[in-house]
Short mmCIF file of C-alpha atoms in Angstrom, two decimals:
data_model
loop_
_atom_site.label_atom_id
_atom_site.label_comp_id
_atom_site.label_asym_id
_atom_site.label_seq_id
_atom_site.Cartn_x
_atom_site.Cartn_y
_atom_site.Cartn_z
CA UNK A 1 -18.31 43.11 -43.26
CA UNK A 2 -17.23 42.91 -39.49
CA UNK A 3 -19.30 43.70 -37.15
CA UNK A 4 -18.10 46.92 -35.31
CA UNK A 5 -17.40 46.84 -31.44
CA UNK A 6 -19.22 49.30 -28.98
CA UNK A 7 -16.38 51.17 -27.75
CA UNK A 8 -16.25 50.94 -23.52
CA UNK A 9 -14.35 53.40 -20.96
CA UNK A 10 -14.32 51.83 -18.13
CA UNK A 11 -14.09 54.23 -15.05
CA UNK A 12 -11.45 54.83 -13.39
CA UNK A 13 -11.48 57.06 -9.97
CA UNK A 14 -9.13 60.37 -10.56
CA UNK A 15 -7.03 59.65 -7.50
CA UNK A 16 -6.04 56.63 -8.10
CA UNK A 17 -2.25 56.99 -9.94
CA UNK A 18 0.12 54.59 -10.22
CA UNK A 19 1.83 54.66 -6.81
CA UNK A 20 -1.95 54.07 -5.04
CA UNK A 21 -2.24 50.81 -7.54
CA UNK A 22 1.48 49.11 -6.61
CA UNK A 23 0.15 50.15 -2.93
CA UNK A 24 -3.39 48.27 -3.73
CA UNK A 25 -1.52 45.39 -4.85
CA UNK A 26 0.21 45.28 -1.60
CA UNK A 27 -2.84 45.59 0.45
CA UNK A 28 -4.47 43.30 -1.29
CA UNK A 29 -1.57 40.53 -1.07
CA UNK A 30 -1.44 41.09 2.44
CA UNK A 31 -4.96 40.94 3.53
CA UNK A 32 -5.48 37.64 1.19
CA UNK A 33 -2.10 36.27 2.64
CA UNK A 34 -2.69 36.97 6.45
CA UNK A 35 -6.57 38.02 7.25
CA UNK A 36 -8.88 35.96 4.58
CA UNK A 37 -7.48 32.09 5.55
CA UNK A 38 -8.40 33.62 9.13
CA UNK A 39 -11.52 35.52 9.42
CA UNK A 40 -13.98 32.57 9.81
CA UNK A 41 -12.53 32.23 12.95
CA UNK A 42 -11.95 35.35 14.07
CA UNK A 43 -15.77 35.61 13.47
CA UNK A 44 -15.92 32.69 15.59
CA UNK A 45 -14.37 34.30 18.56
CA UNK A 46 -15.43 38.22 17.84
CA UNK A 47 -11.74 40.21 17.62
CA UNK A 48 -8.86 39.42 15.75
CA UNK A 49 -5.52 38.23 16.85
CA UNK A 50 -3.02 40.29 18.06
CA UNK A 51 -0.92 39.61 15.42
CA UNK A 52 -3.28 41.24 12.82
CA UNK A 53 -2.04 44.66 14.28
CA UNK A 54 1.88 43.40 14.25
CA UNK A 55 1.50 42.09 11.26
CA UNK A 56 -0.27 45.12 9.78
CA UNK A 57 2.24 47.22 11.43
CA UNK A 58 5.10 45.38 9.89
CA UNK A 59 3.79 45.36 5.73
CA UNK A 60 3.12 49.60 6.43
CA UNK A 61 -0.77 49.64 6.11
CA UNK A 62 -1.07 51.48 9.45
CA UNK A 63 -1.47 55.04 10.41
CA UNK A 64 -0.21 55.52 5.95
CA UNK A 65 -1.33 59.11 5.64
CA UNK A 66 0.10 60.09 9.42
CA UNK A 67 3.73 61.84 8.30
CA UNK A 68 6.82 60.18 8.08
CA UNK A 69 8.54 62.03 11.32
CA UNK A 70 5.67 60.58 13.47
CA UNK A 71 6.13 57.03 11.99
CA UNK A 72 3.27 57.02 9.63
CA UNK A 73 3.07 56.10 5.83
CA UNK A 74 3.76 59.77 4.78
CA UNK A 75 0.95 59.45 2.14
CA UNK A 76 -2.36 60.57 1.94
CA UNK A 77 -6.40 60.03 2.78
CA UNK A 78 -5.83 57.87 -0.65
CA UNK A 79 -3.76 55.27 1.25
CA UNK A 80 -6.15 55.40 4.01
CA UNK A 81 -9.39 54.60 1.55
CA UNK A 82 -7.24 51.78 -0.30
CA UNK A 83 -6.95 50.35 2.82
CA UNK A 84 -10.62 50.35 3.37
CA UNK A 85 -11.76 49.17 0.43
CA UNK A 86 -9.65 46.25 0.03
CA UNK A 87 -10.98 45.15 3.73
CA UNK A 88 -14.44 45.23 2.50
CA UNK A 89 -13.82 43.51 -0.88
CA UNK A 90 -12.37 40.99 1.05
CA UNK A 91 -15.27 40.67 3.77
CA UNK A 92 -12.70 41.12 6.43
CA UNK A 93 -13.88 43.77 9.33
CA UNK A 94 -10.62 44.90 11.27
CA UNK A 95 -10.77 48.37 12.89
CA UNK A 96 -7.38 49.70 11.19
CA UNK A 97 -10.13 52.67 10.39
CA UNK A 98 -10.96 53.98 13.86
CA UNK A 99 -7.75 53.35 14.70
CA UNK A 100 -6.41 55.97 12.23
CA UNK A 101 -9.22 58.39 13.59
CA UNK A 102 -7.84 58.10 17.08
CA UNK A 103 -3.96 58.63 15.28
CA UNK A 104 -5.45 61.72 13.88
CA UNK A 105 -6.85 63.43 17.02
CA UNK A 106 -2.71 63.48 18.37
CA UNK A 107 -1.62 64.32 15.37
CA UNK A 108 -3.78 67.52 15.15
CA UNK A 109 -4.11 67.99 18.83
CA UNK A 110 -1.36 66.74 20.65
CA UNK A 111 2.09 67.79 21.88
CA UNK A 112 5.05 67.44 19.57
CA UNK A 113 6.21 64.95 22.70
CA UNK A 114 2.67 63.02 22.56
CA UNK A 115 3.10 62.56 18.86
CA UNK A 116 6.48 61.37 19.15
CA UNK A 117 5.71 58.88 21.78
CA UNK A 118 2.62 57.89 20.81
CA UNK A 119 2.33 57.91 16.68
CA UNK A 120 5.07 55.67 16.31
CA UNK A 121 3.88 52.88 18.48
CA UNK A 122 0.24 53.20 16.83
CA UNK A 123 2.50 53.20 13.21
CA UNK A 124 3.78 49.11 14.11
CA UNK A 125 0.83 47.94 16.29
CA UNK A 126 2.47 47.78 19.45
CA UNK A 127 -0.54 50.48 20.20
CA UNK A 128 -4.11 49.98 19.25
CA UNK A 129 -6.36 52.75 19.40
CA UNK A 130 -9.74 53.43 19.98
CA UNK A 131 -12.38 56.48 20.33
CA UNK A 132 -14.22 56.46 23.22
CA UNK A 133 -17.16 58.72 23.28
CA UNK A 134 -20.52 56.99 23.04
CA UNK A 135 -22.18 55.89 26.28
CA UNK A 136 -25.25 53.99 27.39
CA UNK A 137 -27.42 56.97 27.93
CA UNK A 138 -25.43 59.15 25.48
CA UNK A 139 -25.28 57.76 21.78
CA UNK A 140 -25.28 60.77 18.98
CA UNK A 141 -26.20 63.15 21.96
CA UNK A 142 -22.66 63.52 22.85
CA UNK A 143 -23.17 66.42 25.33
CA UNK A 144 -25.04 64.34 27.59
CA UNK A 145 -22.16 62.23 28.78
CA UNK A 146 -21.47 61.41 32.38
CA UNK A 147 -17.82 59.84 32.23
CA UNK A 148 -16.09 62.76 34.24
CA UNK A 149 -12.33 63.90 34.57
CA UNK A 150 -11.83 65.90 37.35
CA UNK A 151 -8.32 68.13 38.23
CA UNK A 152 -6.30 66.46 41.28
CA UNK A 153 -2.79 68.15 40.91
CA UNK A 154 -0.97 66.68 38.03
CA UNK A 155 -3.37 63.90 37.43
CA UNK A 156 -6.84 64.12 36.33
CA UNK A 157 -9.16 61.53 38.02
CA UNK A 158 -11.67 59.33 35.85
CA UNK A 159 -14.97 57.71 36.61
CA UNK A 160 -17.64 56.76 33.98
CA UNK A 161 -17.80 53.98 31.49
CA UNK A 162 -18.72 53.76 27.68
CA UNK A 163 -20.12 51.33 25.21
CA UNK A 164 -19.94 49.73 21.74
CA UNK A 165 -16.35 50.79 21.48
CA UNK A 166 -14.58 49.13 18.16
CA UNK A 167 -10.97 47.94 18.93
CA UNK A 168 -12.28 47.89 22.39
CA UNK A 169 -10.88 43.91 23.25
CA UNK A 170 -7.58 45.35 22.25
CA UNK A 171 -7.02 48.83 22.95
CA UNK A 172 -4.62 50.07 24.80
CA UNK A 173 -4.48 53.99 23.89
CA UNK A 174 -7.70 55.36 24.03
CA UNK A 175 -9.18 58.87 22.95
CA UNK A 176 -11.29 59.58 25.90
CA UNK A 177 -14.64 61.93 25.65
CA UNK A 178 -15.23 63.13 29.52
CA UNK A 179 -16.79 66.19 30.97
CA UNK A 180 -14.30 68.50 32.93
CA UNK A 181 -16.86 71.19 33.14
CA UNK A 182 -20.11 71.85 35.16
CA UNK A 183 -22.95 69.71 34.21
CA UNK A 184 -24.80 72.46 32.71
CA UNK A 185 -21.96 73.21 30.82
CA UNK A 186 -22.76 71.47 27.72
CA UNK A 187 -21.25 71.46 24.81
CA UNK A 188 -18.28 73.77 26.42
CA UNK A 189 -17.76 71.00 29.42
CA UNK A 190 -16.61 68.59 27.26
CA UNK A 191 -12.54 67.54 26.98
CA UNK A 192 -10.60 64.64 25.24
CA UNK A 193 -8.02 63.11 27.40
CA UNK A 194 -5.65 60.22 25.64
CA UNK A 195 -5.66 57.16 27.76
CA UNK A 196 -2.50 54.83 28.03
CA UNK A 197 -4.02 51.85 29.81
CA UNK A 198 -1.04 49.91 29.78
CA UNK A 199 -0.45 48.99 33.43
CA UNK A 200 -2.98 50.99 34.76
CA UNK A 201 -5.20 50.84 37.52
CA UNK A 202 -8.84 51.21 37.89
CA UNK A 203 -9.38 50.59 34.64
CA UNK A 204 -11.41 47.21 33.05
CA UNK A 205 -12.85 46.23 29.90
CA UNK A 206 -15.82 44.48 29.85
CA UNK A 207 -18.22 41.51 27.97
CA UNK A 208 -17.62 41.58 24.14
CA UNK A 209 -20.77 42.48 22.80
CA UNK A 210 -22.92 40.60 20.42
CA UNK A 211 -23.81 42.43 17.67
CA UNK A 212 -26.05 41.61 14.43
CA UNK A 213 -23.19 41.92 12.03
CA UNK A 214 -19.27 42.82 11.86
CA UNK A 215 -18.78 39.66 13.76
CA UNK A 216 -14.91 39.34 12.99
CA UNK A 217 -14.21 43.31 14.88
CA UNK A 218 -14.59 43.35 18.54
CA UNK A 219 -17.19 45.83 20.23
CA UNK A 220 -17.13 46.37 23.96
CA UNK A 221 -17.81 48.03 27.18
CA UNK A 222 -14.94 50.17 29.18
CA UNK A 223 -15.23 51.07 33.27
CA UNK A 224 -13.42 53.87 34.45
CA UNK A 225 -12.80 53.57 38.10
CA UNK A 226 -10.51 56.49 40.00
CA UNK A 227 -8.25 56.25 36.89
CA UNK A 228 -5.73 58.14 37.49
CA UNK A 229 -3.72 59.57 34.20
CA UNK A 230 -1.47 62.64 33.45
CA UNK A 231 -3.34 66.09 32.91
CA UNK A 232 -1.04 66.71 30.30
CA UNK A 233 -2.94 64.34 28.19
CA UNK A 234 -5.54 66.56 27.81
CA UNK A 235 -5.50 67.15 23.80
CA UNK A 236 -5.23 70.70 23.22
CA UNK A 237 -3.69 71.42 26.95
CA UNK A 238 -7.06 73.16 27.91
CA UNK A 239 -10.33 72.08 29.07
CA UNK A 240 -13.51 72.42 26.91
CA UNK A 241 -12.41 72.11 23.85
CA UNK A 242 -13.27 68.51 23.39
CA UNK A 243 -16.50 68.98 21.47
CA UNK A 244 -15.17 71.22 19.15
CA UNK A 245 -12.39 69.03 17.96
CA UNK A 246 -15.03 66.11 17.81
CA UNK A 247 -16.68 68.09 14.95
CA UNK A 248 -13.72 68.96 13.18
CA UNK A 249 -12.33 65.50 13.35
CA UNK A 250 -16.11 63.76 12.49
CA UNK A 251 -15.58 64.54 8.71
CA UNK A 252 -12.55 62.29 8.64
CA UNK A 253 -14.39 59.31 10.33
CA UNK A 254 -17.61 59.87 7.99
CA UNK A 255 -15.58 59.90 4.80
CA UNK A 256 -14.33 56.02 6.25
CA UNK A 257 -17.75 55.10 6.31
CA UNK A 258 -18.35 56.34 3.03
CA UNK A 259 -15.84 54.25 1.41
CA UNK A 260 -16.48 51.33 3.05
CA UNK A 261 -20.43 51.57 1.96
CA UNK A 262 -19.14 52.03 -1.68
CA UNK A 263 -16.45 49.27 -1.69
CA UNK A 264 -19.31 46.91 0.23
CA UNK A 265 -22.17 47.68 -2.20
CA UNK A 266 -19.65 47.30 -5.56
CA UNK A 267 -18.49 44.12 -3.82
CA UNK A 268 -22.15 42.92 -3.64
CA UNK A 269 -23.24 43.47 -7.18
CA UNK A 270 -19.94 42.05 -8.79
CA UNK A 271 -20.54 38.59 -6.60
CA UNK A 272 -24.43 38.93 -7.51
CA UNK A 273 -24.12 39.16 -11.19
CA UNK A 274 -22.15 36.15 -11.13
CA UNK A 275 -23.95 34.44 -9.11
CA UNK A 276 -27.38 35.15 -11.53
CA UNK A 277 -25.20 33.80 -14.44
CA UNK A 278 -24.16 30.99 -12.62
CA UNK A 279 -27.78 29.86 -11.11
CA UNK A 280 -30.24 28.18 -13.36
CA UNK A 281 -34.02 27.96 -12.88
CA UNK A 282 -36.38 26.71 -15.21
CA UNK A 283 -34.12 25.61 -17.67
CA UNK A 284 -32.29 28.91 -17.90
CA UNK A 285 -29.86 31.11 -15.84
CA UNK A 286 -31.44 33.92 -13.95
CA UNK A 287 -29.39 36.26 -15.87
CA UNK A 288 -31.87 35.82 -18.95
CA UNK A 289 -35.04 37.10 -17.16
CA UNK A 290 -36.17 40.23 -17.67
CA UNK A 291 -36.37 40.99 -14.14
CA UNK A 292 -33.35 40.08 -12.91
CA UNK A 293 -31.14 42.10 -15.39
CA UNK A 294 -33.26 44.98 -14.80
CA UNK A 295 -32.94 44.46 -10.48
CA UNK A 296 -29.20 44.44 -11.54
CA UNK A 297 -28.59 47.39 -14.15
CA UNK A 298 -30.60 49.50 -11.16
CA UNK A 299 -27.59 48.42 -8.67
CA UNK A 300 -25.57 48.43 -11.04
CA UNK A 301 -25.81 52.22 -12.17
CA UNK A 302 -25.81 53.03 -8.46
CA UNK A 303 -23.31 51.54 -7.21
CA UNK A 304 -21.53 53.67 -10.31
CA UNK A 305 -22.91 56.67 -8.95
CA UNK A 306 -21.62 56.28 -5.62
CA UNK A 307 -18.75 55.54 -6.69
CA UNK A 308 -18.38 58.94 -8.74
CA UNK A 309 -20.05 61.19 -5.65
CA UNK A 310 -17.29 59.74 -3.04
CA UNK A 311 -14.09 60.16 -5.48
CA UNK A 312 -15.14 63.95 -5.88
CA UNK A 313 -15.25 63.57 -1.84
CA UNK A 314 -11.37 62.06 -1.13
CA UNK A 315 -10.70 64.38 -3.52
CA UNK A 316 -11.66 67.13 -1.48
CA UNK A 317 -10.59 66.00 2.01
CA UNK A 318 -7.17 65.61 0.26
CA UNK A 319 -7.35 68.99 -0.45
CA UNK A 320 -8.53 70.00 2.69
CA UNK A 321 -11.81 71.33 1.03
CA UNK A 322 -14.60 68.49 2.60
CA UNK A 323 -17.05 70.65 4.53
CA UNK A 324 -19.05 69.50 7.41
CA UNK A 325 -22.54 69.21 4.71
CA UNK A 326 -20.79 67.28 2.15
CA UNK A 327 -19.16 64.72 4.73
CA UNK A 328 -22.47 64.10 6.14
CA UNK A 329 -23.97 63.86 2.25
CA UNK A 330 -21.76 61.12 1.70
CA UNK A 331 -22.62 59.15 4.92
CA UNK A 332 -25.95 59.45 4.67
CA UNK A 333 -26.42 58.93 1.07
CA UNK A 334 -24.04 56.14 0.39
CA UNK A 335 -25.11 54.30 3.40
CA UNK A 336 -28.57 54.31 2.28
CA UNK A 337 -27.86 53.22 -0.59
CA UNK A 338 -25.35 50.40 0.42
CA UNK A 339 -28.01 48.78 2.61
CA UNK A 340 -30.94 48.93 -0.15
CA UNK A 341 -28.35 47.48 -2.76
CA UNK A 342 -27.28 44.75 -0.88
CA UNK A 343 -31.14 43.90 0.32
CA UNK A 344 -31.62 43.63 -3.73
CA UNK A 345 -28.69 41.35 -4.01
CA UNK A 346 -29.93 39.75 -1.15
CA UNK A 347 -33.64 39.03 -3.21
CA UNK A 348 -31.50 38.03 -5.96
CA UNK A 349 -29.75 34.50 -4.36
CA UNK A 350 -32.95 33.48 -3.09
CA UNK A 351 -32.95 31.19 -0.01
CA UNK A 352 -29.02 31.28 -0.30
CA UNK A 353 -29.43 35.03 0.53
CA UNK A 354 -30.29 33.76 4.13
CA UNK A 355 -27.62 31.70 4.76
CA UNK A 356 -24.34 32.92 6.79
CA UNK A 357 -22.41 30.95 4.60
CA UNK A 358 -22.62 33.02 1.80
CA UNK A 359 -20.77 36.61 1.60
CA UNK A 360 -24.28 38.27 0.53
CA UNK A 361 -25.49 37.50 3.85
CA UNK A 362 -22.84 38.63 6.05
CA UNK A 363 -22.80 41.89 4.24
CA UNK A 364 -26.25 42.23 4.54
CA UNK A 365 -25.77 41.50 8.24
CA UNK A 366 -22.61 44.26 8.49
CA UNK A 367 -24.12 46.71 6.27
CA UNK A 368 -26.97 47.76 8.56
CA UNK A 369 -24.79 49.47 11.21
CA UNK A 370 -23.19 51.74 8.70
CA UNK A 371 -26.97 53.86 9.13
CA UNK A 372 -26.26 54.38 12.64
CA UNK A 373 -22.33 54.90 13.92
CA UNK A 374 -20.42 57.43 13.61
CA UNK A 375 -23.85 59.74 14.06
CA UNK A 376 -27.19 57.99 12.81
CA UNK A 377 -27.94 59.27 9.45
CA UNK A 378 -30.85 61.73 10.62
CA UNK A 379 -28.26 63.33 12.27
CA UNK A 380 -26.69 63.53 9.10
CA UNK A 381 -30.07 65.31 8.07
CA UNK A 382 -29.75 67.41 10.46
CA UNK A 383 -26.14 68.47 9.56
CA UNK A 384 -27.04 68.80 6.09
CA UNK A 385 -30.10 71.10 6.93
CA UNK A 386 -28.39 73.37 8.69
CA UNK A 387 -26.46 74.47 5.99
CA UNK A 388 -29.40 75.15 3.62
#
């Protein structure tokens, strides 16, 4: 009599239909066509080409869930996380992601006029956007920053500077946190301004920094000196409101985050099992001990349960329903969990686990920021018990 056969159902996340797979297959092509035969070097020299934008620009995997009449994708956060993922599974860091968050702050704040100019050019590649807002006395304390914008006429005038900025080698259309308030003002003295620095004056970018991991995206400093640039770029057309958009927007950026934590950890356990049935050591595979299939089914079954927690969250920011709490959940939780995973998988290749050669060990390396931008995770702790 045959032996029956256990009967599997393999997950599949709820949002993804069949126009988000053709998409996937088109990301995927892409990024294995154009980034992967490239991203040793870019590592090598800290940013990416220029090209990578154009090119980017040109196969539609920019600015995808910014509407059609602004020159986006016309999809959804869906497109956006597809995106994401397939970077990560690919070990390829290029900051398409902040460069959507920066889309999004025109989109919701702009003019009609600044979305029409500006979208567009950020939709091909021809404009590569950044968020400026951390400085080096001001990381998740955002109200303590010093870059000021003060009224002159028509213009506003700039002076400050800010660090680790992602897309900062390239930028040229920056989303600028500056106080336009009195110092005391705090939260309410802070404004966004958008910065075109194409052709201007007075501003400079400065060393790329070197960071522990993300080697292939470029992180630097930006000076502000007596830049001059329109008041109408203030987003929102009124001062002090640059705070409160911040928070709204913050959800949005933590949910990237999120799915790049999930994509990296699932990434690290798939090359990790093979890896364990692939190594031998005393006269077996490391798959057949005990320990090592037990190290694994504990990734294994969290990696799974990340994956479930952050579909139920793109589900929600889709439908405009991801509060504040739950975004922070997700960026604290899955981060955490990314960066013990990977330290398993790590234990798991043994002195290979050390060497930069191997993907394990770059995403090791990358993984550890995740804890830290886009608000550390005890601010995330802090967010989260607020609401209890």
């Amino acid at each position: 009599m045959a032996k029956a056969q256990p009967v599997t159902h393999p997950y599949a996340s709820p949002w993804v239909n069949e126009e988000i797979q053709l998409f996937r297959k088109t990301v995927k092509r892409f990024i294995q066509d154009e980034y992967v035969p490239h991203e040793a070097r870019w590592r090598e020299q800290h940013h990416v080409d220029p090209e990578a934008w154009t090119k980017a620009g040109e196969v539609g995997i920019l600015l995808t869930d910014v509407p059609e009449e602004f020159g986006g994708g016309g999809g959804d956060y869906c497109h956006e996380a597809v995106v994401t993922e397939e970077l990560c599974y690919a070990g390829v860091h290029f900051g398409h992601g902040v460069h959507s968050i920066a889309a999004h702050y025109i989109l919701d704040y702009g003019t009609d006029d600044q979305k029409r100019y500006w979208l567009p050019q950020m939709a091909t590649g021809e404009l590569i956007g950044s968020i400026a807002m951390t400085e080096p006395v001001a990381g998740s304390d955002l109200q303590n920053i010093k870059t000021r914008a003060i009224r002159q006429g028509e213009c506003l005038l700039i002076n400050g500077s800010k660090t680790f900025i992602t897309n900062g080698w390239h930028t040229n259309l920056i989303v600028l946190a500056v106080k336009t308030g009195e110092a005391a003002a705090g939260a309410k003295g802070i404004s966004l301004v958008v910065v075109d620095t194409r052709g201007l004056q007075g501003y400079r970018v400065g060393r790329t920094l070197e960071k522990v991991g993300m080697h292939g995206q470029d992180t630097c400093e930006l000076f502000f000196d007596d830049v001059r640039v329109p008041a109408a770029n203030l987003l929102g057309g009124e001062e002090g409101r640059g705070f409160y958009q911040m928070m709204e927007q913050l959800p949005y950026e933590r949910m990237g985050v999120g799915v790049g934590a999930t994509a990296t950890t699932e990434q690290a356990v798939a090359i990790t099992i093979k890896h364990c049935k692939d190594r031998m050591a005393f006269g077996k595979t490391l798959m057949e001990f005990q320990n090592t299939r037990f190290k694994l089914a504990e990734c294994k079954a969290q990696a799974h349960i990340m994956r479930v927690f952050l579909d139920n969250c793109i589900e929600r920011l889709v439908a405009g329903k991801l509060d504040t709490p739950t975004a922070a959940m997700a960026k604290y939780w899955l981060t955490e969990r990314e960066c013990a995973i990977i330290d398993e998988c790590v234990q798991l290749h043994g002195g290979y686990g050390y060497m930069m050669e191997y993907p394990i060990t770059r995403m090791w390396a990358d993984s550890r920021v995740q804890r830290i931008y886009a608000g550390t995770n005890e601010i995330m702790k802090e967010l989260i018990a607020r609401s209890l």
